[in-house]
Coordinates of C-alpha atoms in Angstrom, one line a residue:
Chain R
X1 CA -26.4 0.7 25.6
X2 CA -25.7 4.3 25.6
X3 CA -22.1 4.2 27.9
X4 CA -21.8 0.6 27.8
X5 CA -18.0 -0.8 26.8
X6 CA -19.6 -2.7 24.2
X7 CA -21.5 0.1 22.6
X8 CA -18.3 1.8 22.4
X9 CA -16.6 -0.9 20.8
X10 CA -19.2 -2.3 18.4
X11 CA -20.5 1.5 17.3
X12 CA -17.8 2.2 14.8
X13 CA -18.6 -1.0 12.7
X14 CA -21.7 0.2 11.8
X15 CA -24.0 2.3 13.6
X16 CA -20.9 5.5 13.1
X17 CA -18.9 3.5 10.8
X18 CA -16.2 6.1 9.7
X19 CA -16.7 6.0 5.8
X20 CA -20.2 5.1 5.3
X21 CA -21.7 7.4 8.2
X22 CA -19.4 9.8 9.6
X23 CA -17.8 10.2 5.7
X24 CA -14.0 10.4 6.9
X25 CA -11.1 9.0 5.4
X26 CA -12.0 9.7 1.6
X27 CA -8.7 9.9 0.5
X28 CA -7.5 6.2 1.4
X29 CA -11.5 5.2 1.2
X30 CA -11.0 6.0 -2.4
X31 CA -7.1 5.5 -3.3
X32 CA -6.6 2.0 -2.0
X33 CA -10.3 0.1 -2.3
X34 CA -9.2 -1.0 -6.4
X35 CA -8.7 -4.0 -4.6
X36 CA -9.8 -6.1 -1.9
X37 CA -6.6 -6.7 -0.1
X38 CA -5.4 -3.7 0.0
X39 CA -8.5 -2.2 1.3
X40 CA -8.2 -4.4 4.4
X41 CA -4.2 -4.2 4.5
X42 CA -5.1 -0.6 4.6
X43 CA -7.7 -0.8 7.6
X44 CA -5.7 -2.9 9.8
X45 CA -2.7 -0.5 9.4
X46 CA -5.2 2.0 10.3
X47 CA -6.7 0.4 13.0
X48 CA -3.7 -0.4 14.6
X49 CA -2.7 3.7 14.6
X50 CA -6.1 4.2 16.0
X51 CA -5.8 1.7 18.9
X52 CA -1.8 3.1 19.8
X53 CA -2.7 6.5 19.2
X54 CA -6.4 6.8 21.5
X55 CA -4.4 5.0 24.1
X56 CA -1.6 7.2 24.5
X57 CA -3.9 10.4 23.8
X58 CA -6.2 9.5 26.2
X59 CA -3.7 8.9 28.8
X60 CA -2.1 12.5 27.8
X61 CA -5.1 14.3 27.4
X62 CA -5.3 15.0 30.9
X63 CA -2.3 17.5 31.3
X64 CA -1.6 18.1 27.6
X65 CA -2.3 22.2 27.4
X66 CA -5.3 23.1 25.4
X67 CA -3.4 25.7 23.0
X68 CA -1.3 23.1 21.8
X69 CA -3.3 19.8 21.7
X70 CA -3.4 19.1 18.0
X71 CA 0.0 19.4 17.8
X72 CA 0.8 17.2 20.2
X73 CA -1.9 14.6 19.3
X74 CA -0.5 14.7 15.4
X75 CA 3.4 14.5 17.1
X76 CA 1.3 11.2 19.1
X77 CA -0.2 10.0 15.6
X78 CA 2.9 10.0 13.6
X79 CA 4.8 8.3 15.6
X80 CA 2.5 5.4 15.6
X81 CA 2.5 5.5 11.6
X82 CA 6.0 5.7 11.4
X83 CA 5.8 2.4 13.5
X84 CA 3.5 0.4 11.2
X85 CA 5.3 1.4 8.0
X86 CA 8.4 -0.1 10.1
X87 CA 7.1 -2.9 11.1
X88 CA 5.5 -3.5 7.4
X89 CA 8.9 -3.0 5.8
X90 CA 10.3 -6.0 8.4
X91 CA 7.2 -8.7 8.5
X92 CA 4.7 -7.8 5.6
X93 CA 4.6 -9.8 2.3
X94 CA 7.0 -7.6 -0.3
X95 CA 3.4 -7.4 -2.5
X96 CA 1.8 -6.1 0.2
X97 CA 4.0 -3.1 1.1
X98 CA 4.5 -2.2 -2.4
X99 CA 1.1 -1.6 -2.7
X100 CA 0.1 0.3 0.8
X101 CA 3.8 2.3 1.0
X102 CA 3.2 5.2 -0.3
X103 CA -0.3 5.5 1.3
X104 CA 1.0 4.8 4.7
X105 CA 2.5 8.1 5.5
X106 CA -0.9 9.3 4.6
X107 CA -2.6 7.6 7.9
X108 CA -1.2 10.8 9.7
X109 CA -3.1 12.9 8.4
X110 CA -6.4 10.6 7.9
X111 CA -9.3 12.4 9.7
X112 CA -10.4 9.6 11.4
X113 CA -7.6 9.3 13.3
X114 CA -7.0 12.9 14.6
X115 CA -10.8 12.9 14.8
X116 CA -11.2 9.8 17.1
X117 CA -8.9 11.8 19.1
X118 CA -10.5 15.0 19.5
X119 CA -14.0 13.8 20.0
X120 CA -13.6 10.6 22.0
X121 CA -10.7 10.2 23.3
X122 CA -9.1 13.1 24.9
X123 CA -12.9 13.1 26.5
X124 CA -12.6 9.5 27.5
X125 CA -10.7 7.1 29.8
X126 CA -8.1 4.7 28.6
X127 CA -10.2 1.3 28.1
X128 CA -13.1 3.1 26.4
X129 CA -10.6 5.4 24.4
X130 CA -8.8 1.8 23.4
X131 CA -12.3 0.0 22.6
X132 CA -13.0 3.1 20.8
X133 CA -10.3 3.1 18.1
X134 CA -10.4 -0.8 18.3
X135 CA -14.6 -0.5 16.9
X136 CA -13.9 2.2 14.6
X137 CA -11.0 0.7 13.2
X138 CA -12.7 -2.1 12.0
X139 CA -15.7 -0.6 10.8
X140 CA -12.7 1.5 8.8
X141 CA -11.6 -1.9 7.4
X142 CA -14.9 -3.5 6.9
X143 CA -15.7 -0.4 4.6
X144 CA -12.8 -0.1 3.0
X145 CA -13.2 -4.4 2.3
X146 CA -16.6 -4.2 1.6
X147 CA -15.7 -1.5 -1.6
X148 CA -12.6 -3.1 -2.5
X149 CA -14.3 -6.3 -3.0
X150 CA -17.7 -4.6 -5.3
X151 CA -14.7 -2.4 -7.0
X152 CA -12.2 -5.6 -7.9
X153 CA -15.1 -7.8 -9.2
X154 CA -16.8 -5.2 -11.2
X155 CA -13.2 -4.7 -12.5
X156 CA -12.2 -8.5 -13.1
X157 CA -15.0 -10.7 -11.7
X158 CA -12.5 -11.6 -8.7
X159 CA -12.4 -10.6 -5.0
X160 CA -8.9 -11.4 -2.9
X161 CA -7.2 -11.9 -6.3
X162 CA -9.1 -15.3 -6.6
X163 CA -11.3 -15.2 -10.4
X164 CA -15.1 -15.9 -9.1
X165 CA -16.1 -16.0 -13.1
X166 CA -13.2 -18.0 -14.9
X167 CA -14.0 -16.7 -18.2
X168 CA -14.1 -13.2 -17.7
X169 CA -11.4 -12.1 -19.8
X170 CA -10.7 -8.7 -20.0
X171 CA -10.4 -6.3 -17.7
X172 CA -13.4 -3.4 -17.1
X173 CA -11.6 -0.1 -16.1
X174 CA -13.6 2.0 -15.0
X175 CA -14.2 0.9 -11.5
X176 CA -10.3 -0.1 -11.0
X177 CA -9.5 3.8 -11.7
X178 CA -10.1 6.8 -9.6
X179 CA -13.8 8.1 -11.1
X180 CA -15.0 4.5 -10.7
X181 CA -14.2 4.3 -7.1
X182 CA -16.5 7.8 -6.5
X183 CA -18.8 6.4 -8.5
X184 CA -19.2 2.9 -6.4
X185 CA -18.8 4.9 -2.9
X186 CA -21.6 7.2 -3.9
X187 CA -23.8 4.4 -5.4
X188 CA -23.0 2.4 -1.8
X189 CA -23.7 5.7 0.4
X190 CA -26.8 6.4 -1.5
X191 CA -28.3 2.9 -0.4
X192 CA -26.9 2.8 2.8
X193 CA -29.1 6.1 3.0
X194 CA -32.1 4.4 1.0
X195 CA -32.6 1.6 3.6
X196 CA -32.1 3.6 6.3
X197 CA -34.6 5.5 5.5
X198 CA -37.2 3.4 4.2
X199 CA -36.6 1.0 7.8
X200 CA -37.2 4.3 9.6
X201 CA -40.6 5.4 7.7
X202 CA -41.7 1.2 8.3
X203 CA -41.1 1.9 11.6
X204 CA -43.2 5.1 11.5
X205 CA -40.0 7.1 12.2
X206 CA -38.3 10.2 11.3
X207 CA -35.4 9.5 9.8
X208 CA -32.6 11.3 11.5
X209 CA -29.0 11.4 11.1
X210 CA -27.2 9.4 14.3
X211 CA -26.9 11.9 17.0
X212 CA -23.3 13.5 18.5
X213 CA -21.6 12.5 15.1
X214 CA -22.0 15.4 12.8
X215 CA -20.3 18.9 12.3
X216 CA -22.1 20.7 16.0
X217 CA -20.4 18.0 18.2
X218 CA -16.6 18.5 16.5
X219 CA -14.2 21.1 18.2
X220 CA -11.7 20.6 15.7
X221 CA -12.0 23.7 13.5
X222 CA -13.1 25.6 16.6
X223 CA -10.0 25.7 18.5
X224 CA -10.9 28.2 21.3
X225 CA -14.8 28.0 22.5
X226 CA -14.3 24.4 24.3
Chain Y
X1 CA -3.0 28.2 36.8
X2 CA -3.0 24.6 35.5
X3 CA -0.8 23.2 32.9
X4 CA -4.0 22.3 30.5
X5 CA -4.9 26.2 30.2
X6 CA -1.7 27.7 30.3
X7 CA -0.9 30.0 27.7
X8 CA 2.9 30.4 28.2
X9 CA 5.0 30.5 25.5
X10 CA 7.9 29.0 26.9
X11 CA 5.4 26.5 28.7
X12 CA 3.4 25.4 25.8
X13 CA 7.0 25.5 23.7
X14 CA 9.1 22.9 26.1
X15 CA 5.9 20.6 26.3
X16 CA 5.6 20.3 22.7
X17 CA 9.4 19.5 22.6
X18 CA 9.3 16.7 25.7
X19 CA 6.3 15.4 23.7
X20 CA 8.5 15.4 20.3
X21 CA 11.8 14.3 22.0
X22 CA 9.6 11.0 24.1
X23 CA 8.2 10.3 20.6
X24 CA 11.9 10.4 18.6
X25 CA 13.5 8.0 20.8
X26 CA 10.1 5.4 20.8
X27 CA 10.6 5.5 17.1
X28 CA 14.8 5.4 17.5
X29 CA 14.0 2.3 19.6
X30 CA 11.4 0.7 16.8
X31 CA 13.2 1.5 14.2
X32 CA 16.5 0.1 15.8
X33 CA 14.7 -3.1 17.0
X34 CA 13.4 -3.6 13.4
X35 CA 16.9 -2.7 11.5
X36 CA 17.8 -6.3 11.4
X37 CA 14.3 -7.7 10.3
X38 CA 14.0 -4.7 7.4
X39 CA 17.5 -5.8 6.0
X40 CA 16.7 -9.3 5.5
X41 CA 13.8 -8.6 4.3
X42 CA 15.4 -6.5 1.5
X43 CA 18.0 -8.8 1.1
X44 CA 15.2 -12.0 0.8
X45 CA 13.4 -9.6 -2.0
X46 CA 16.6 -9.7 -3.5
X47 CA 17.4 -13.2 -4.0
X48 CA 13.8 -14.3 -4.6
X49 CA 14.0 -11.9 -7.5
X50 CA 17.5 -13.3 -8.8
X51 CA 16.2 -16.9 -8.3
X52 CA 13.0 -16.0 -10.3
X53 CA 15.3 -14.7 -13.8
X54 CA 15.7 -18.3 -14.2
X55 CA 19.2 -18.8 -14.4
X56 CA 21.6 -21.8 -13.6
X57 CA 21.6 -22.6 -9.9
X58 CA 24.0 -20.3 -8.2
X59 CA 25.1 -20.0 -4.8
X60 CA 26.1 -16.4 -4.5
X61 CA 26.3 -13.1 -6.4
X62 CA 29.0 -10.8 -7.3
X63 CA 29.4 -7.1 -6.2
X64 CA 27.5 -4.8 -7.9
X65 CA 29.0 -2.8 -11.0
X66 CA 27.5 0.7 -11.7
X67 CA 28.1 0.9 -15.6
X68 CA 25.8 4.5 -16.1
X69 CA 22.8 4.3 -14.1
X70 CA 22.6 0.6 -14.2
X71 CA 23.6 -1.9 -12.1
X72 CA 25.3 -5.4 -13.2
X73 CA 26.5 -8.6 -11.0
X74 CA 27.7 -11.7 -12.1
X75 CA 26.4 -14.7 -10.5
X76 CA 28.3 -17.9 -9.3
X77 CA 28.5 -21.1 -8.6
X78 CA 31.0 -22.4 -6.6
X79 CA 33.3 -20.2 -7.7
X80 CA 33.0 -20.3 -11.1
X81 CA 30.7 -17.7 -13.1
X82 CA 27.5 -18.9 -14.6
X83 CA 25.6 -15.8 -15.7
X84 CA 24.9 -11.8 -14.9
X85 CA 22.4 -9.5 -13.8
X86 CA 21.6 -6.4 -14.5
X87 CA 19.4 -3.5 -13.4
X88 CA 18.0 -0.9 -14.5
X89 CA 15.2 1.7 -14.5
X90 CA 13.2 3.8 -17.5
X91 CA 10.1 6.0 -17.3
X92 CA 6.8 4.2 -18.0
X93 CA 3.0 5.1 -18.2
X94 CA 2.5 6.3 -14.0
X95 CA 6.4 7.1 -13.1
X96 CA 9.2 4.6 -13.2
X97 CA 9.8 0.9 -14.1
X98 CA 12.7 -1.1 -12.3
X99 CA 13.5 -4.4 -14.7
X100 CA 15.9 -7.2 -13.7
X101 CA 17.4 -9.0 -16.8
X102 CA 19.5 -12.4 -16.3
X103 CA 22.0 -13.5 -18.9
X104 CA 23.6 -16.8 -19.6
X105 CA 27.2 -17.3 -20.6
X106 CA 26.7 -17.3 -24.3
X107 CA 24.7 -13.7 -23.6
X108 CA 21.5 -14.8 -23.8
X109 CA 18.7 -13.3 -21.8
X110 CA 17.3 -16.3 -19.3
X111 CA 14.8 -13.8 -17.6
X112 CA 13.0 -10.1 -17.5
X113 CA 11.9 -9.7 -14.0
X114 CA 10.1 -6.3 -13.2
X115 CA 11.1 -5.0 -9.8
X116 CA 8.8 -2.1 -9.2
X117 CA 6.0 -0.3 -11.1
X118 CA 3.4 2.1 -10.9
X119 CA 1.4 1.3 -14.2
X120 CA -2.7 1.6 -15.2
X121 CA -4.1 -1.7 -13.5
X122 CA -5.4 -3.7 -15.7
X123 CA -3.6 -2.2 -18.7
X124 CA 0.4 -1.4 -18.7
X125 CA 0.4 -3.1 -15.4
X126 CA -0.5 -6.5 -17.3
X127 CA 2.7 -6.0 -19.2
X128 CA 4.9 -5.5 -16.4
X129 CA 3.1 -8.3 -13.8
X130 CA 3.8 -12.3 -13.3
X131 CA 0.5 -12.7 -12.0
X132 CA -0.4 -16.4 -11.9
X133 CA -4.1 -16.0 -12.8
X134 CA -5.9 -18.0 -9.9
X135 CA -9.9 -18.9 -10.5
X136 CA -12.6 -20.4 -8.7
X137 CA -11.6 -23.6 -10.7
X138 CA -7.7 -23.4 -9.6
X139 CA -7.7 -22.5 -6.4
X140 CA -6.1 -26.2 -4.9
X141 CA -3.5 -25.7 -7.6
X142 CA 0.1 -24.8 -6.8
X143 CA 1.3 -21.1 -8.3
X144 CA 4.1 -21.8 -10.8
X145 CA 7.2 -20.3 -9.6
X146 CA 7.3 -18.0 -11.9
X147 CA 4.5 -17.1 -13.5
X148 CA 4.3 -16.8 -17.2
X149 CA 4.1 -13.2 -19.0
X150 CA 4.1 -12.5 -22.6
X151 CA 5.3 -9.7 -22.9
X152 CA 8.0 -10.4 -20.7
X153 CA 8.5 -14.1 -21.9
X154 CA 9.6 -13.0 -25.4
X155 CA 13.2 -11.4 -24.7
X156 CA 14.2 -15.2 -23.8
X157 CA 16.8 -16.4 -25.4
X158 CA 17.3 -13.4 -27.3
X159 CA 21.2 -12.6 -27.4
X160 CA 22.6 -9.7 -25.7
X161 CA 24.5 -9.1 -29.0
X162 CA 21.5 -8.6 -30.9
X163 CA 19.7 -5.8 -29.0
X164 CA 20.2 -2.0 -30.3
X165 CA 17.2 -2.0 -31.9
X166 CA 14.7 -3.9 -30.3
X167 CA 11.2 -2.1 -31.0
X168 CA 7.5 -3.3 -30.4
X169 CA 5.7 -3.8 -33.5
X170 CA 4.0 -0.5 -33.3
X171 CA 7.4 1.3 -33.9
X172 CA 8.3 -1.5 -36.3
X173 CA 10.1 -3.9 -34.2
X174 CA 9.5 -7.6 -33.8
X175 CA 8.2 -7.8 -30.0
X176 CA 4.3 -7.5 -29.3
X177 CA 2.4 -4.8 -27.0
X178 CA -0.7 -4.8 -25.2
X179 CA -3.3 -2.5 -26.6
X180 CA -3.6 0.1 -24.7
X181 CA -0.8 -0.1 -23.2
X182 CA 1.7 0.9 -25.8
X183 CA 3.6 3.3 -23.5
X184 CA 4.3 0.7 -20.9
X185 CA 5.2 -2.1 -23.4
X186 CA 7.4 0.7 -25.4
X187 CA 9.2 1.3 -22.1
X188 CA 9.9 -2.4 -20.9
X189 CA 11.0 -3.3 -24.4
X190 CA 13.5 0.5 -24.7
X191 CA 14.5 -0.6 -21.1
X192 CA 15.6 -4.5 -21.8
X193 CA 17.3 -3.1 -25.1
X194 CA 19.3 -0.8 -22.9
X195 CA 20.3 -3.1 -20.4
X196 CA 21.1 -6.0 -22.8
X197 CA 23.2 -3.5 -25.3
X198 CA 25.1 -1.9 -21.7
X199 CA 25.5 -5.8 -20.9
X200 CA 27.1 -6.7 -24.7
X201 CA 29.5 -3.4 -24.5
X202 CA 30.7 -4.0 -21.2
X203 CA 30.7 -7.6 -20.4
X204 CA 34.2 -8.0 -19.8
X205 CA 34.5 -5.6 -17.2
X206 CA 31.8 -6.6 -15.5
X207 CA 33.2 -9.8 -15.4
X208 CA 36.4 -8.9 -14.1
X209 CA 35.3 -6.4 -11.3
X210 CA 32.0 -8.1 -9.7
X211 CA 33.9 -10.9 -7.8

């Protein structure tokens, strides 16, 4: 399973899912989840960066000089945002881009992106680079779905703007609004954590972090021992 | 000495620019092959907006006549004039709220349509929304063209020639607010006053330069 092209690809949805695991993304995790839809509007625009920009950095990777790689990998990255906030002004429902606009710029400097980059694939070959970005894209916008929806119904009793409990009238703030949402990510980390843990100890394992995810296997802040 | 560890200057300098200069014209080529798309897109907002203020049916609008910082059209139907828009923008709760107002002939405001706003979900955003409020119980049920709004249903049929001092309640006027949200309500209702008293002053220039 280790190497396998479907290991690669089905990783990021869970296993290393960006926000609940590897913790990356906070800023749109938290800024664009008060609702569901644009939770997953926001994680496909992500995921399509992710897929165009591992391709072309894995293709690059090979000759790009060392010195100057994030540089060139963000030049890369924000060219493939500016895309999607094109192509969202031509084809997206208005709704849609009014809510997402002002975040989109922000998808350049998401650290799951330039991450993804660094650590798989400017190490990796094209298809696995592209499956790569493809898996953790989605596990991006199952998170990002997943707290939009506990956020909009604990807000209005409604997920995808539909009203699950007709008679809930009035709006409850607090998890619409910026402390809510690191309230609700903290309360869903903390039992992602609990579960883990307690299958582990059923198991009669130790519960470990996933390996090769964490701070020891990132080069990004160390720029010259690689 | 390969070009992955070179430490050149001039090297690492003129890659950095190929790599910028590759990237510019991709996006000059996106951008160009999307010009089209992004303008009727814009221009499709546009109308929808125009046909949602609820006016006589029109076949085309005038050009647009800045009077201050707002903008005013009149709208046709073949040929002859049937009503105006006009635009305009005022600080709310979270930064600024864009309004469309339609007016009949006899000055009478058919419509308050907000284009843009950044208000508190939930709260000011409720004044400033048409959101058709779709249920579990609902959901095979068609969305009404134009959704109703309270707070924006009350300046119908309110004449033009009546605004100057149109105040919510708070403040001693005669339109309602949402609790809570008395910033956002207090800036639709300054920012519908506004346009409608522009609109009263200037009507006959409007009229004769947005053919």
């Amino acid at each position: 399973m280790k190497n396998s092209y479907f290991g690669d690809f089905i990783k990021g949805f869970w296993k290393e899912n960006p926000v609940l695991v590897l913790l990356l993304g906070t800023c749109p995790t938290l800024a664009l989840t008060s609702n569901a839809a644009n939770g997953a509007g926001m994680g496909a625009a992500t995921t399509f960066v992710l897929i165009g920009s591992n391709l072309v950095i894995s293709l690059i990777a090979g000759f790009t000089p060392k010195k100057i790689r994030i540089p060139v990998y963000i030049v890369v990255i924000a060219a493939f945002v500016t895309v999607v906030d094109l192509l969202l002004k031509a084809y997206a429902p208005p709704a849609l881009y009014d809510a997402l606009g002002i975040f989109i710029p922000l998808i350049v400097v998401n650290c799951i992106v330039l991450g993804r980059a660094e650590a798989f694939a400017s190490k990796n070959g094209m298809f696995r680079s592209v499956l790569d970005g493809a898996g953790m894209g989605i596990g991006f916008t199952i998170a990002l779905t997943l707290i939009g929806i506990v956020r909009e119904f604990l807000c209005s009793g409604s997920a995808f703007g539909i009203k699950l409990i007709p008679a809930w009238e009035v709006d409850f703030l607090l998890p619409g609004a910026a402390p809510g949402a690191f309230i609700i990510v903290g309360v869903i980390l903390a039992l992602k954590s609990f579960f883990n843990r307690r299958s582990a100890i059923k198991k009669g394992k130790l519960y470990v972090p996933p390996q090769g995810i964490d701070c020891r296997n990132c080069r990004i802040c160390r720029i010259d021992d690689r | 000495m390969s070009l992955r560890d070179s430490e050149n200057t001039w090297v690492l300098g003129v890659f950095l620019g190929i790599v910028a200069l590759i990237a510019a014209l991709a996006l000059a080529l996106v951008s160009d092959w999307t010009a089209g798309s992004i303008k009727a897109a814009q221009e499709k907002n546009r109308t929808a907006m125009f046909d949602r203020l609820q006016l006589d049916e029109f076949d085309r609008t005038g050009s647009d006549v800045m009077i201050g910082k707002m903008i005013f059209c009149a709208v046709y139907n073949a040929g002859k004039c049937i009503g105006f828009v006009g635009e305009g923008s005022a600080p709310g709760y979270g930064g600024s709220i864009d309004a469309m107002v339609g007016f009949d002939l006899s000055g009478k405001i058919t419509g308050v349509q907000i284009l843009r706003h950044k208000e508190t979900p939930g709260l000011g955003a409720e004044v400033c929304d048409r959101k058709f409020r779709r249920t579990i119980l609902n959901l095979g049920v068609k969305a009404p063209e134009v959704p109703e709004n309270i707070y924006l249903d009350q300046f119908k049929g309110q004449l033009a020639s009546g605004a100057g001092k149109w105040q919510i309640a708070k403040d001693g006027g005669k339109f309602i607010y949402r609790t809570g949200a008395t910033v956002s309500g207090r800036a639709v209702t300054s920012l519908v006053n506004d346009i409608a008293v522009s609109f009263a002053a200037h009507r006959m220039e409007i009229q004769e330069q947005s053919k």
